[in-house]
Amino acid sequence: MKILVVDDEQDVKTLFEQRFRKEIKNGEIILAFAFSGEEALEFMNANEHEAVLILSDINMPGMSGLELLKHIKEKFEKPPPIVMMITAYGDKDNYNEAIKLGADDFLTKPVDFIALKEKLKTKTQ
Amino acid sequence: MNNINSSDVIVFVCAGLLIILLLFGFILFFIISYRHKQKDFNLLQTQKQKIDEQKVALETTLKELKETQDQLIQNEKMASLGELTAGIAHEIQNPLNFVNNFSDINIELADELALAIQKPINERNVQDEESIINIFKENEDKINHHGKRAAAIVKSMLQHSRNNTGTKEPTSINALCDEYSRLSYHGLRAKDKTFNATLETSFDPSIGLININAQDIGRVLLNLLTNAFYATNEKKKTVGENYLPTVKISTKNLENKIEIRVEDNGTGIPETIKNKIFQPFFTTKPTGQGTGLGLSLSFDLIKAQGGQLHLQSKEGMGTTFIIILPS
C-alpha cells in the first residue's frame, strides 16, 4: 500500500519512516512525501494510480490541506484515494469542513500511531 | 474789621462749607476706594487660591495621564503577547510532538537492540545492530534539535513580555524575522480557522549578527506582520475566491545598513490617513479591536535603535513597511 504523507514539517518524513520501519521493511507499506499542497498535487498528477491513501496536514502555508482535499476529491475519481486529514487544531469547523469535502477520516496531532495503524488496516481491507 | 459786611460772611461760610464738603467727599471717596481695593484684593486672593488648586489638580491629572499611557503601552505589549499565545502553543506543540515521538521510537529501538545482543553469537546480525544504533543516534539528534526549538520559543516569549531592559545584543536578524513570522502566522491561523495566507520569506544570507535590542525589534515585527495579515484578511472578505492573500518578509544587506521589508497585498492605506497612522491612538479597526498604539510604538522603538520606519502603500493594492537599521 502506497501512502502519500503531506506536511510542511520536514521531520515528519523521518518520523513516519521510523514509525513504519517494520511495515516498510516487510514491504507492507511504501511511503511517499510532499511538503506542500502544491507538491502533493504534482505527485498525484505524476503517479495517479499509485497512492491509495493520502495523509494530509491541514495547516500549511500556501494551499491548505482542505484545498488539497477538495482538488483530490474533484480530480482523482478512479480509483478514489482515501484521504485522512491531520490537524493540530482539533476544532469543529475544520472537522465539519473536512467531512463536507469528502475526507475519509480526521486525526488530531499529536498523531497516535498505534491508532493510525489500526485505522489503516480497516480502511484498506 | 467793621468793614466786613454780611455778604462777605456768607461767602466765607459758603467757602468753608464747600471745603468741609469737599474734604468729606474726599474721605468718603478714599473709604469707598479702599473698600473696593480690599474687595479686589480679596477677590485676587481667592482667585490665586483657585488657580493654585487647579494647578495641583492639573499636575495630578498629568501624572495620571502619564501613568495611564505607560499602562496602555504595557497593555499593548501584553495584548500582542495574547495574540501570540495561540501561535506559541502551536509552535511549541510541534517540536514537543517530535520529542515525544522520537523518544518513543528510541525506547523501542533500545528494546530491540537488547534482544538482538542476547542472541547466541552465531545468530547475531552485526549489520542490523549497527543500523539500529545509527537510527538511535539520528533520533537523539532530532530530540535534541526539537527540544532546543521549543526552549527557544519559550525564551523569546518570556523576553517579549519582560519590560524593556534596553540591552542591545548581537542578534541574527534573519532568525528573528523567521521566528516572528511563524509565530504571527500560526497565531492568526489558530484564532481564525477560516483564514489562510501564503507567507513568503526571502532572507539575505550575507546579514550576520546585528547589535540590536531583539525583543523590541521582535515586537515591531510582530506588529507589522499582524497588521499585514489583518489587511489581507480584510481584503479577502470583499474580493473573494480569486484573491491570494500573501505576506512577504524579506531582509537585505545595504551598505552600513540593513533593510527589513514587510509586504502585503491587502487593502492598502488611503492617502488621506497615511500621515496619521504613526500617531498614537489612531486606528481604523472597530472599537475594541485595536488600541491604535501598535504603529506609534513601533515607530518609537525603531527610532530608539537609531533606525527608521517607512511606509509605502497603494489603496486596494497593498502595503509595504520598511525598517532601516544601522548595522
Short mmCIF file of C-alpha atoms in Angstrom, two decimals:
data_model
loop_
_atom_site.label_atom_id
_atom_site.label_comp_id
_atom_site.label_asym_id
_atom_site.label_seq_id
_atom_site.Cartn_x
_atom_site.Cartn_y
_atom_site.Cartn_z
CA MET A 1 0.00 0.00 0.00
CA LYS A 2 1.37 3.35 -1.01
CA ILE A 3 0.74 6.25 1.34
CA LEU A 4 1.38 9.88 0.47
CA VAL A 5 2.11 11.96 3.56
CA VAL A 6 1.65 15.72 3.16
CA ASP A 7 3.08 18.06 5.80
CA ASP A 8 5.18 21.22 5.72
CA GLU A 9 7.41 19.96 8.55
CA GLN A 10 10.44 18.20 7.04
CA ASP A 11 10.98 15.92 10.05
CA VAL A 12 7.55 14.37 9.56
CA LYS A 13 9.24 12.30 6.85
CA THR A 14 11.80 10.85 9.26
CA LEU A 15 9.14 10.30 11.87
CA PHE A 16 6.83 8.33 9.56
CA GLU A 17 9.73 6.32 8.15
CA GLN A 18 10.66 5.31 11.67
CA ARG A 19 7.16 4.69 12.93
CA PHE A 20 6.51 2.45 9.94
CA ARG A 21 10.01 0.98 9.88
CA LYS A 22 8.85 -2.59 10.23
CA GLU A 23 6.00 -2.22 7.74
CA ILE A 24 8.38 -0.64 5.22
CA LYS A 25 10.92 -3.40 5.76
CA ASN A 26 8.25 -6.07 5.27
CA GLY A 27 7.09 -4.32 2.11
CA GLU A 28 3.59 -3.81 3.52
CA ILE A 29 3.76 -0.06 3.14
CA ILE A 30 5.51 2.31 0.77
CA LEU A 31 5.70 5.92 1.91
CA ALA A 32 5.89 8.98 -0.30
CA PHE A 33 6.18 12.54 0.96
CA ALA A 34 5.12 16.01 -0.15
CA PHE A 35 5.89 19.16 1.82
CA SER A 36 3.07 21.33 0.49
CA GLY A 37 -0.37 21.01 -1.04
CA GLU A 38 1.03 22.05 -4.41
CA GLU A 39 3.73 19.37 -4.24
CA ALA A 40 1.12 16.78 -3.30
CA LEU A 41 -0.96 17.62 -6.38
CA GLU A 42 2.13 17.36 -8.58
CA PHE A 43 2.82 13.94 -7.12
CA MET A 44 -0.80 12.90 -7.71
CA ASN A 45 -0.66 14.05 -11.32
CA ALA A 46 2.54 12.13 -11.94
CA ASN A 47 1.58 8.96 -10.04
CA GLU A 48 -2.19 8.94 -10.30
CA HIS A 49 -2.83 5.31 -9.64
CA GLU A 50 -0.15 4.74 -7.08
CA ALA A 51 -1.13 6.45 -3.87
CA VAL A 52 -4.02 4.63 -2.28
CA LEU A 53 -4.08 6.71 0.81
CA ILE A 54 -3.25 10.32 1.50
CA LEU A 55 -2.50 11.67 4.94
CA SER A 56 -2.51 15.45 4.89
CA ASP A 57 -1.88 18.18 7.39
CA ILE A 58 -4.49 20.96 7.26
CA ASN A 59 -2.35 23.91 8.33
CA MET A 60 0.19 24.54 5.65
CA PRO A 61 1.37 27.78 4.08
CA GLY A 62 0.00 28.19 0.57
CA MET A 63 -2.51 25.57 -0.44
CA SER A 64 -4.12 24.35 2.75
CA GLY A 65 -4.87 20.69 3.42
CA LEU A 66 -8.58 21.38 2.93
CA GLU A 67 -7.99 22.90 -0.51
CA LEU A 68 -5.83 19.91 -1.41
CA LEU A 69 -8.61 17.59 -0.25
CA LYS A 70 -11.12 19.44 -2.45
CA HIS A 71 -8.84 19.16 -5.51
CA ILE A 72 -8.18 15.48 -4.92
CA LYS A 73 -11.81 14.58 -4.45
CA GLU A 74 -12.79 16.55 -7.56
CA LYS A 75 -10.00 15.42 -9.86
CA PHE A 76 -8.98 11.90 -9.00
CA GLU A 77 -12.04 9.71 -9.33
CA LYS A 78 -10.69 6.32 -10.29
CA PRO A 79 -9.55 4.85 -8.08
CA PRO A 80 -10.70 7.29 -5.38
CA PRO A 81 -7.84 7.66 -2.93
CA ILE A 82 -8.61 7.54 0.76
CA VAL A 83 -7.84 10.90 2.31
CA MET A 84 -7.24 11.35 6.03
CA MET A 85 -6.83 14.85 7.37
CA ILE A 86 -4.49 15.70 10.25
CA THR A 87 -4.63 18.93 12.20
CA ALA A 88 -3.06 20.48 15.25
CA TYR A 89 -6.28 22.33 15.92
CA GLY A 90 -8.97 19.72 16.53
CA ASP A 91 -11.81 22.17 16.14
CA LYS A 92 -15.33 21.56 14.89
CA ASP A 93 -15.14 23.92 11.91
CA ASN A 94 -12.14 22.14 10.42
CA TYR A 95 -13.73 18.78 11.11
CA ASN A 96 -17.07 19.71 9.50
CA GLU A 97 -15.35 21.29 6.52
CA ALA A 98 -13.14 18.22 6.02
CA ILE A 99 -16.07 15.82 6.21
CA LYS A 100 -18.12 18.02 3.87
CA LEU A 101 -15.30 17.97 1.32
CA GLY A 102 -15.24 14.20 1.48
CA ALA A 103 -12.43 13.38 3.92
CA ASP A 104 -12.46 9.73 4.93
CA ASP A 105 -11.10 10.38 8.40
CA PHE A 106 -9.92 13.12 10.68
CA LEU A 107 -6.94 12.88 13.05
CA THR A 108 -5.62 15.29 15.63
CA LYS A 109 -1.96 15.99 16.32
CA PRO A 110 -0.07 14.51 18.08
CA VAL A 111 -0.77 11.52 15.86
CA ASP A 112 -1.42 8.32 17.76
CA PHE A 113 0.49 5.90 15.55
CA ILE A 114 -0.96 2.77 17.10
CA ALA A 115 -4.48 4.02 16.40
CA LEU A 116 -3.41 5.14 12.93
CA LYS A 117 -2.06 1.68 12.10
CA GLU A 118 -5.36 0.14 13.21
CA LYS A 119 -7.24 2.61 11.01
CA LEU A 120 -5.01 1.85 8.04
CA LYS A 121 -5.80 -1.85 8.39
CA THR A 122 -9.57 -1.35 8.48
CA LYS A 123 -9.63 1.35 5.76
CA THR A 124 -7.74 -0.71 3.25
CA GLN A 125 -9.34 -4.05 3.83
CA MET B 1 -12.97 144.61 60.95
CA ASN B 2 -16.16 146.56 60.95
CA ASN B 3 -15.80 146.64 57.21
CA ILE B 4 -16.83 143.09 56.99
CA ASN B 5 -20.27 143.04 55.70
CA SER B 6 -22.81 140.27 55.83
CA SER B 7 -22.34 139.24 52.21
CA ASP B 8 -18.69 138.55 52.91
CA VAL B 9 -19.70 136.37 55.86
CA ILE B 10 -21.98 134.39 53.62
CA VAL B 11 -19.14 133.94 51.10
CA PHE B 12 -16.76 132.74 53.82
CA VAL B 13 -19.29 130.40 55.34
CA CYS B 14 -20.16 129.06 51.93
CA ALA B 15 -16.48 128.61 51.11
CA GLY B 16 -15.90 126.92 54.48
CA LEU B 17 -18.85 124.66 53.95
CA LEU B 18 -17.64 123.80 50.43
CA ILE B 19 -14.20 122.93 51.78
CA ILE B 20 -15.70 120.75 54.51
CA LEU B 21 -17.95 119.14 51.93
CA LEU B 22 -15.03 118.52 49.59
CA LEU B 23 -12.98 117.10 52.44
CA PHE B 24 -15.82 114.88 53.43
CA GLY B 25 -16.23 113.87 49.80
CA PHE B 26 -12.54 113.00 49.58
CA ILE B 27 -12.68 111.00 52.77
CA LEU B 28 -15.75 109.19 51.51
CA PHE B 29 -14.04 108.56 48.15
CA PHE B 30 -10.98 107.17 49.87
CA ILE B 31 -13.04 104.97 52.14
CA ILE B 32 -15.04 103.63 49.20
CA SER B 33 -11.98 103.10 47.02
CA TYR B 34 -10.17 101.42 49.91
CA ARG B 35 -13.11 99.12 50.38
CA HIS B 36 -13.04 98.40 46.65
CA LYS B 37 -9.35 97.67 46.76
CA GLN B 38 -9.83 95.45 49.76
CA LYS B 39 -12.54 93.63 47.86
CA ASP B 40 -10.34 93.33 44.75
CA PHE B 41 -7.51 92.08 46.89
CA ASN B 42 -9.74 89.50 48.49
CA LEU B 43 -11.00 88.51 45.05
CA LEU B 44 -7.45 88.17 43.79
CA GLN B 45 -6.57 86.12 46.83
CA THR B 46 -9.42 83.70 46.24
CA GLN B 47 -8.61 83.55 42.53
CA LYS B 48 -4.97 82.82 43.27
CA GLN B 49 -6.01 80.09 45.66
CA LYS B 50 -8.29 78.63 42.99
CA ILE B 51 -5.53 78.77 40.40
CA ASP B 52 -3.17 77.04 42.83
CA GLU B 53 -5.74 74.35 43.43
CA GLN B 54 -6.28 73.95 39.71
CA LYS B 55 -2.54 73.73 39.15
CA VAL B 56 -2.26 70.92 41.66
CA ALA B 57 -5.27 69.19 40.11
CA LEU B 58 -3.74 69.54 36.64
CA GLU B 59 -0.42 68.20 37.80
CA THR B 60 -2.18 65.20 39.32
CA THR B 61 -4.13 64.66 36.09
CA LEU B 62 -0.95 64.91 34.04
CA LYS B 63 0.72 62.39 36.29
CA GLU B 64 -2.30 60.11 35.99
CA LEU B 65 -2.28 60.52 32.22
CA LYS B 66 1.39 59.58 32.07
CA GLU B 67 0.72 56.54 34.23
CA THR B 68 -2.24 55.58 32.04
CA GLN B 69 -0.07 55.95 28.95
CA ASP B 70 2.59 53.69 30.45
CA GLN B 71 -0.13 51.24 31.41
CA LEU B 72 -1.55 51.35 27.87
CA ILE B 73 1.85 50.66 26.38
CA GLN B 74 2.31 47.75 28.77
CA ASN B 75 -1.22 46.55 27.90
CA GLU B 76 -0.35 46.76 24.23
CA LYS B 77 2.68 44.55 24.86
CA MET B 78 0.59 42.07 26.82
CA ALA B 79 -2.21 42.17 24.24
CA SER B 80 0.24 41.35 21.48
CA LEU B 81 1.52 38.54 23.68
CA GLY B 82 -2.07 37.33 23.96
CA GLU B 83 -2.32 37.34 20.20
CA LEU B 84 0.86 35.31 20.15
CA THR B 85 -0.36 32.68 22.60
CA ALA B 86 -2.10 30.51 20.04
CA GLY B 87 0.87 30.76 17.71
CA ILE B 88 3.24 29.93 20.54
CA ALA B 89 1.14 26.94 21.60
CA HIS B 90 1.24 25.62 18.04
CA GLU B 91 4.94 26.33 17.66
CA ILE B 92 5.74 24.53 20.91
CA GLN B 93 3.32 21.67 20.28
CA ASN B 94 5.05 20.71 17.04
CA PRO B 95 8.57 20.27 18.43
CA LEU B 96 7.18 18.58 21.54
CA ASN B 97 5.36 16.07 19.34
CA PHE B 98 8.66 15.27 17.67
CA VAL B 99 10.44 14.96 21.02
CA ASN B 100 7.76 12.55 22.29
CA ASN B 101 7.62 10.52 19.10
CA PHE B 102 11.35 10.13 18.60
CA SER B 103 11.93 9.23 22.23
CA ASP B 104 9.13 6.61 22.00
CA ILE B 105 10.83 5.15 18.95
CA ASN B 106 14.18 5.13 20.71
CA ILE B 107 12.73 3.14 23.62
CA GLU B 108 11.53 0.55 21.09
CA LEU B 109 14.91 0.56 19.37
CA ALA B 110 16.73 0.07 22.68
CA ASP B 111 14.48 -2.92 23.48
CA GLU B 112 15.09 -4.31 20.01
CA LEU B 113 18.84 -3.93 20.42
CA ALA B 114 18.76 -5.52 23.87
CA LEU B 115 17.01 -8.55 22.40
CA ALA B 116 19.38 -8.68 19.45
CA ILE B 117 22.56 -8.79 21.52
CA GLN B 118 21.15 -11.54 23.74
CA LYS B 119 21.03 -13.89 20.78
CA PRO B 120 23.69 -16.58 20.50
CA ILE B 121 26.77 -15.22 18.78
CA ASN B 122 26.24 -17.15 15.53
CA GLU B 123 22.68 -15.82 15.13
CA ARG B 124 23.57 -12.18 15.65
CA ASN B 125 23.48 -9.78 12.72
CA VAL B 126 26.04 -7.06 13.28
CA GLN B 127 24.80 -5.03 10.33
CA ASP B 128 21.27 -4.89 11.75
CA GLU B 129 22.59 -3.95 15.16
CA GLU B 130 24.70 -1.15 13.71
CA SER B 131 21.76 0.14 11.74
CA ILE B 132 19.66 0.25 14.91
CA ILE B 133 22.41 2.16 16.71
CA ASN B 134 22.67 4.65 13.83
CA ILE B 135 18.93 5.29 13.78
CA PHE B 136 19.02 5.63 17.56
CA LYS B 137 21.67 8.32 17.27
CA GLU B 138 19.84 10.15 14.50
CA ASN B 139 16.69 10.18 16.60
CA GLU B 140 18.64 11.51 19.55
CA ASP B 141 19.78 14.40 17.35
CA LYS B 142 16.17 15.07 16.37
CA ILE B 143 15.07 15.05 20.02
CA ASN B 144 17.86 17.47 20.85
CA HIS B 145 17.04 19.73 17.93
CA HIS B 146 13.31 19.92 18.64
CA GLY B 147 13.82 20.30 22.39
CA LYS B 148 16.03 23.30 21.72
CA ARG B 149 13.50 24.66 19.26
CA ALA B 150 10.77 24.57 21.93
CA ALA B 151 13.10 26.13 24.50
CA ALA B 152 13.97 28.97 22.13
CA ILE B 153 10.29 29.74 21.62
CA VAL B 154 9.64 29.86 25.37
CA LYS B 155 12.68 32.08 25.80
CA SER B 156 11.53 34.56 23.18
CA MET B 157 8.04 34.59 24.68
CA LEU B 158 9.45 35.50 28.07
CA GLN B 159 11.59 38.19 26.50
CA HIS B 160 8.58 39.62 24.76
CA SER B 161 6.60 40.09 27.96
CA ARG B 162 9.52 41.37 30.01
CA ASN B 163 9.90 45.07 30.46
CA ASN B 164 12.37 46.72 28.20
CA THR B 165 15.84 46.49 29.67
CA GLY B 166 17.31 48.39 26.76
CA THR B 167 20.17 46.00 26.24
CA LYS B 168 21.49 45.52 22.74
CA GLU B 169 22.87 42.13 21.82
CA PRO B 170 24.32 40.68 18.64
CA THR B 171 21.23 39.19 17.00
CA SER B 172 20.55 37.27 13.84
CA ILE B 173 18.00 39.45 12.04
CA ASN B 174 17.08 36.61 9.68
CA ALA B 175 16.35 34.17 12.52
CA LEU B 176 14.34 36.85 14.33
CA CYS B 177 12.27 37.58 11.22
CA ASP B 178 11.71 33.87 10.63
CA GLU B 179 10.65 33.23 14.22
CA TYR B 180 8.21 36.13 14.44
CA SER B 181 6.67 35.49 11.04
CA ARG B 182 5.94 31.91 12.09
CA LEU B 183 4.51 33.00 15.44
CA SER B 184 2.19 35.61 13.96
CA TYR B 185 1.14 33.32 11.11
CA HIS B 186 0.20 30.45 13.42
CA GLY B 187 -1.34 32.87 15.91
CA LEU B 188 -3.69 34.15 13.26
CA ARG B 189 -4.40 30.68 11.91
CA ALA B 190 -5.32 29.42 15.35
CA LYS B 191 -7.55 32.40 16.06
CA ASP B 192 -9.39 32.42 12.75
CA LYS B 193 -9.67 28.92 11.30
CA THR B 194 -11.09 30.11 8.00
CA PHE B 195 -8.07 32.24 7.25
CA ASN B 196 -5.12 31.16 5.17
CA ALA B 197 -2.37 33.25 3.68
CA THR B 198 0.84 32.49 1.90
CA LEU B 199 3.82 33.56 3.91
CA GLU B 200 6.84 34.20 1.73
CA THR B 201 10.29 34.72 3.17
CA SER B 202 13.42 35.91 1.49
CA PHE B 203 16.42 36.40 3.73
CA ASP B 204 19.75 37.84 2.66
CA PRO B 205 22.33 35.35 3.99
CA SER B 206 25.08 37.98 3.97
CA ILE B 207 23.49 39.67 7.01
CA GLY B 208 25.40 38.49 10.03
CA LEU B 209 24.73 39.43 13.61
CA ILE B 210 23.44 42.95 14.20
CA ASN B 211 23.69 44.71 17.53
CA ILE B 212 20.06 45.44 18.42
CA ASN B 213 17.51 45.06 21.16
CA ALA B 214 15.98 41.83 19.86
CA GLN B 215 12.80 41.95 21.89
CA ASP B 216 12.00 45.48 20.70
CA ILE B 217 12.58 44.61 17.06
CA GLY B 218 10.58 41.43 17.59
CA ARG B 219 7.71 43.48 18.95
CA VAL B 220 7.81 45.74 15.89
CA LEU B 221 7.95 42.76 13.51
CA LEU B 222 5.02 41.14 15.26
CA ASN B 223 3.03 44.34 14.98
CA LEU B 224 3.80 44.86 11.29
CA LEU B 225 3.11 41.22 10.45
CA THR B 226 -0.17 41.13 12.37
CA ASN B 227 -1.25 44.29 10.53
CA ALA B 228 -0.21 42.77 7.20
CA PHE B 229 -2.20 39.59 7.80
CA TYR B 230 -5.14 41.69 9.00
CA ALA B 231 -5.04 43.75 5.79
CA THR B 232 -5.08 40.63 3.58
CA ASN B 233 -7.84 39.12 5.70
CA GLU B 234 -9.94 42.27 5.26
CA LYS B 235 -9.36 42.25 1.51
CA LYS B 236 -10.34 38.59 1.24
CA LYS B 237 -13.72 39.45 2.80
CA THR B 238 -14.50 41.82 -0.08
CA VAL B 239 -12.64 40.33 -3.05
CA GLY B 240 -13.36 36.64 -2.51
CA GLU B 241 -12.19 33.41 -4.16
CA ASN B 242 -9.63 34.51 -6.74
CA TYR B 243 -7.60 36.59 -4.34
CA LEU B 244 -4.43 35.01 -2.93
CA PRO B 245 -3.58 36.65 0.40
CA THR B 246 0.19 36.95 0.53
CA VAL B 247 2.51 38.40 3.13
CA LYS B 248 6.19 38.62 2.38
CA ILE B 249 9.02 39.31 4.79
CA SER B 250 12.47 39.95 3.41
CA THR B 251 15.84 41.23 4.56
CA LYS B 252 18.57 42.95 2.58
CA ASN B 253 22.13 43.90 3.39
CA LEU B 254 22.75 47.50 2.30
CA GLU B 255 25.93 49.46 2.90
CA ASN B 256 26.22 50.16 6.67
CA LYS B 257 22.53 49.43 6.91
CA ILE B 258 20.12 46.57 6.77
CA GLU B 259 16.60 46.67 5.46
CA ILE B 260 13.63 44.59 6.59
CA ARG B 261 10.51 44.68 4.41
CA VAL B 262 7.08 43.51 5.47
CA GLU B 263 4.92 43.44 2.37
CA ASP B 264 1.28 42.53 1.93
CA ASN B 265 -1.17 42.54 -0.98
CA GLY B 266 -4.05 43.56 1.29
CA THR B 267 -6.38 46.54 1.45
CA GLY B 268 -3.69 49.23 1.36
CA ILE B 269 -3.74 52.55 3.21
CA PRO B 270 -5.72 55.51 1.77
CA GLU B 271 -3.68 58.70 1.03
CA THR B 272 -5.81 60.68 3.50
CA ILE B 273 -4.71 58.71 6.53
CA LYS B 274 -1.10 57.94 5.59
CA ASN B 275 0.22 60.78 7.75
CA LYS B 276 -1.89 59.70 10.71
CA ILE B 277 -1.03 56.06 11.07
CA PHE B 278 2.04 56.62 13.24
CA GLN B 279 0.07 58.85 15.63
CA PRO B 280 -0.75 57.31 18.99
CA PHE B 281 -4.34 56.08 19.39
CA PHE B 282 -5.07 56.33 15.65
CA THR B 283 -6.78 53.17 14.46
CA THR B 284 -9.11 52.15 11.65
CA LYS B 285 -10.08 48.94 13.39
CA PRO B 286 -13.51 48.65 15.01
CA THR B 287 -13.73 49.71 18.67
CA GLY B 288 -12.12 47.19 20.95
CA GLN B 289 -10.05 45.55 18.22
CA GLY B 290 -7.12 47.89 18.10
CA THR B 291 -5.53 50.22 20.61
CA GLY B 292 -4.06 52.49 17.97
CA LEU B 293 -0.72 52.19 19.73
CA GLY B 294 0.91 49.46 17.67
CA LEU B 295 2.43 51.53 14.88
CA SER B 296 3.16 54.53 17.08
CA LEU B 297 5.03 52.24 19.48
CA SER B 298 6.81 50.56 16.56
CA PHE B 299 7.90 53.91 15.21
CA ASP B 300 9.35 54.92 18.59
CA LEU B 301 11.08 51.56 19.09
CA ILE B 302 12.78 51.73 15.70
CA LYS B 303 13.80 55.34 16.30
CA ALA B 304 15.28 54.31 19.64
CA GLN B 305 17.50 51.79 17.79
CA GLY B 306 18.78 54.58 15.56
CA GLY B 307 16.71 53.31 12.67
CA GLN B 308 13.81 54.43 10.51
CA LEU B 309 10.37 53.08 9.75
CA HIS B 310 8.92 53.94 6.34
CA LEU B 311 5.64 53.25 4.67
CA GLN B 312 4.72 52.61 1.04
CA SER B 313 1.13 51.89 0.24
CA LYS B 314 -1.42 51.96 -2.53
CA GLU B 315 -5.06 51.71 -1.65
CA GLY B 316 -6.51 48.43 -2.86
CA MET B 317 -3.08 47.09 -3.86
CA GLY B 318 -1.19 46.55 -0.63
CA THR B 319 1.26 48.00 1.85
CA THR B 320 4.98 47.73 2.48
CA PHE B 321 6.64 48.74 5.72
CA ILE B 322 10.38 49.22 5.52
CA ILE B 323 12.60 49.10 8.57
CA ILE B 324 16.09 50.51 8.17
CA LEU B 325 18.57 49.63 10.90
CA PRO B 326 22.21 50.65 11.22
CA SER B 327 24.47 47.59 11.00
#
